Coordinates of C-alpha atoms in Angstrom, one line a residue:
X20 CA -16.6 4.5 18.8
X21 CA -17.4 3.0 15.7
X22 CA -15.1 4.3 12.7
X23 CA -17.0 2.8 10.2
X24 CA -19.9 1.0 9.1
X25 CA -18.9 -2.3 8.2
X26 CA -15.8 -2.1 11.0
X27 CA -15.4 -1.2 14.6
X28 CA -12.1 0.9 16.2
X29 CA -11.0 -2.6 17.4
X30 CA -11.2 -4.1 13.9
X31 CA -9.7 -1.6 12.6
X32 CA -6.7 -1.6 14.9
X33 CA -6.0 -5.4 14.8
X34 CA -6.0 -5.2 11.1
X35 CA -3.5 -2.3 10.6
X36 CA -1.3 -4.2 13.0
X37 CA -1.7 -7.6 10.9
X38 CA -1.2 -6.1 7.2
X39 CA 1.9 -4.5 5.3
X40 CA 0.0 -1.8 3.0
X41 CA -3.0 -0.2 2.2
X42 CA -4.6 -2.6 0.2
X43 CA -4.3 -5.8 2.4
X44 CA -5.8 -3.2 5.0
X45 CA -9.0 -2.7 2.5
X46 CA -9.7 -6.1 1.5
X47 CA -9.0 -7.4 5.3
X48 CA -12.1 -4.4 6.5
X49 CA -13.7 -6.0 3.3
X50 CA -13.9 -2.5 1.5
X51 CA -13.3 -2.0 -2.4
X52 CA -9.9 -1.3 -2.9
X53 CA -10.6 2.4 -4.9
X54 CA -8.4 5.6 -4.5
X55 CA -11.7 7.4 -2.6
X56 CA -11.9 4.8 0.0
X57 CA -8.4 4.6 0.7
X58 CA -8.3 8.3 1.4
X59 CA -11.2 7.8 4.0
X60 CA -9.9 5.2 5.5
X61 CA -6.4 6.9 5.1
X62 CA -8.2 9.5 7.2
X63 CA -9.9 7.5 9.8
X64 CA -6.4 5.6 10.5
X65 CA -4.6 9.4 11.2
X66 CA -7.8 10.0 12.7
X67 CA -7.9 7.2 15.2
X68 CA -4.1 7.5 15.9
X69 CA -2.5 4.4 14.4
X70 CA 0.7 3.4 13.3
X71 CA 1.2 2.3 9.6
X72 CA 5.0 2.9 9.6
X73 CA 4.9 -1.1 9.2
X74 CA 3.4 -0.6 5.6
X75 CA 5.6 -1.1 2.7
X76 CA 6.5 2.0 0.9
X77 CA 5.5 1.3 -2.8
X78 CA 8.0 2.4 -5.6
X79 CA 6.7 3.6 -9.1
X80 CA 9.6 2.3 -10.1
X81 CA 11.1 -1.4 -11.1
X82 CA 13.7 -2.3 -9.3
X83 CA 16.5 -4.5 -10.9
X84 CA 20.1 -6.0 -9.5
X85 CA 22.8 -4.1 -10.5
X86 CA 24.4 -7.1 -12.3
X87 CA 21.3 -7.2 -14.4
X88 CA 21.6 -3.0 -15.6
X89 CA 25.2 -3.9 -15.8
X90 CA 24.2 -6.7 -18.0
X91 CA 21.6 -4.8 -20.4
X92 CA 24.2 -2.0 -20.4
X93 CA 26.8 -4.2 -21.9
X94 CA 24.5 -6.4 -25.0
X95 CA 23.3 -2.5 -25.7
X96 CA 23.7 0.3 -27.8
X97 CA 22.1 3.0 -27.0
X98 CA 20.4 3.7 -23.1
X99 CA 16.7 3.0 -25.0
X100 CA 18.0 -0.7 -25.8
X101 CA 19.0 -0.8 -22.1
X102 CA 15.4 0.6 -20.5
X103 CA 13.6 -2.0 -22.5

């Protein structure tokens, strides 16, 4: 069964084994990586059954030891001196 037109079910599967997120996935099937397309080929991964549990989870937010908050923390005065 062909999932795609640039990529068979057996491309796609050897791919989402081999990559960590969404985007390698993309540019490895040699699509665009846009918000549309990732939703179709979101869709055609459920769709086909495969395992993405592998992929790294992405935060919208920065991450930073907790010697470096203590650090900003201390030199600061207020917490907006801190967040910047």
């Amino acid at each position: 069964m062909d999932v795609g037109n640039r990529y068979s079910e057996e491309q796609l599967e050897v791919a989402v084994a081999e990559v960590h997120n969404w985007t390698e996935l993309m540019r490895r099937l040699g699509l665009r990586p846009s918000g549309g397309q990732r939703r179709v080929l979101q869709e055609k991964v459920a769709q086909v059954g495969l395992d993405t549990s592998h992929f790294t989870k992405r935060s919208p937010w920065r991450k930073y030891p907790d010697a470096a908050i203590a650090a900003a923390a201390a030199s600061s005065s207020s917490l907006r001196e801190v967040a910047s």
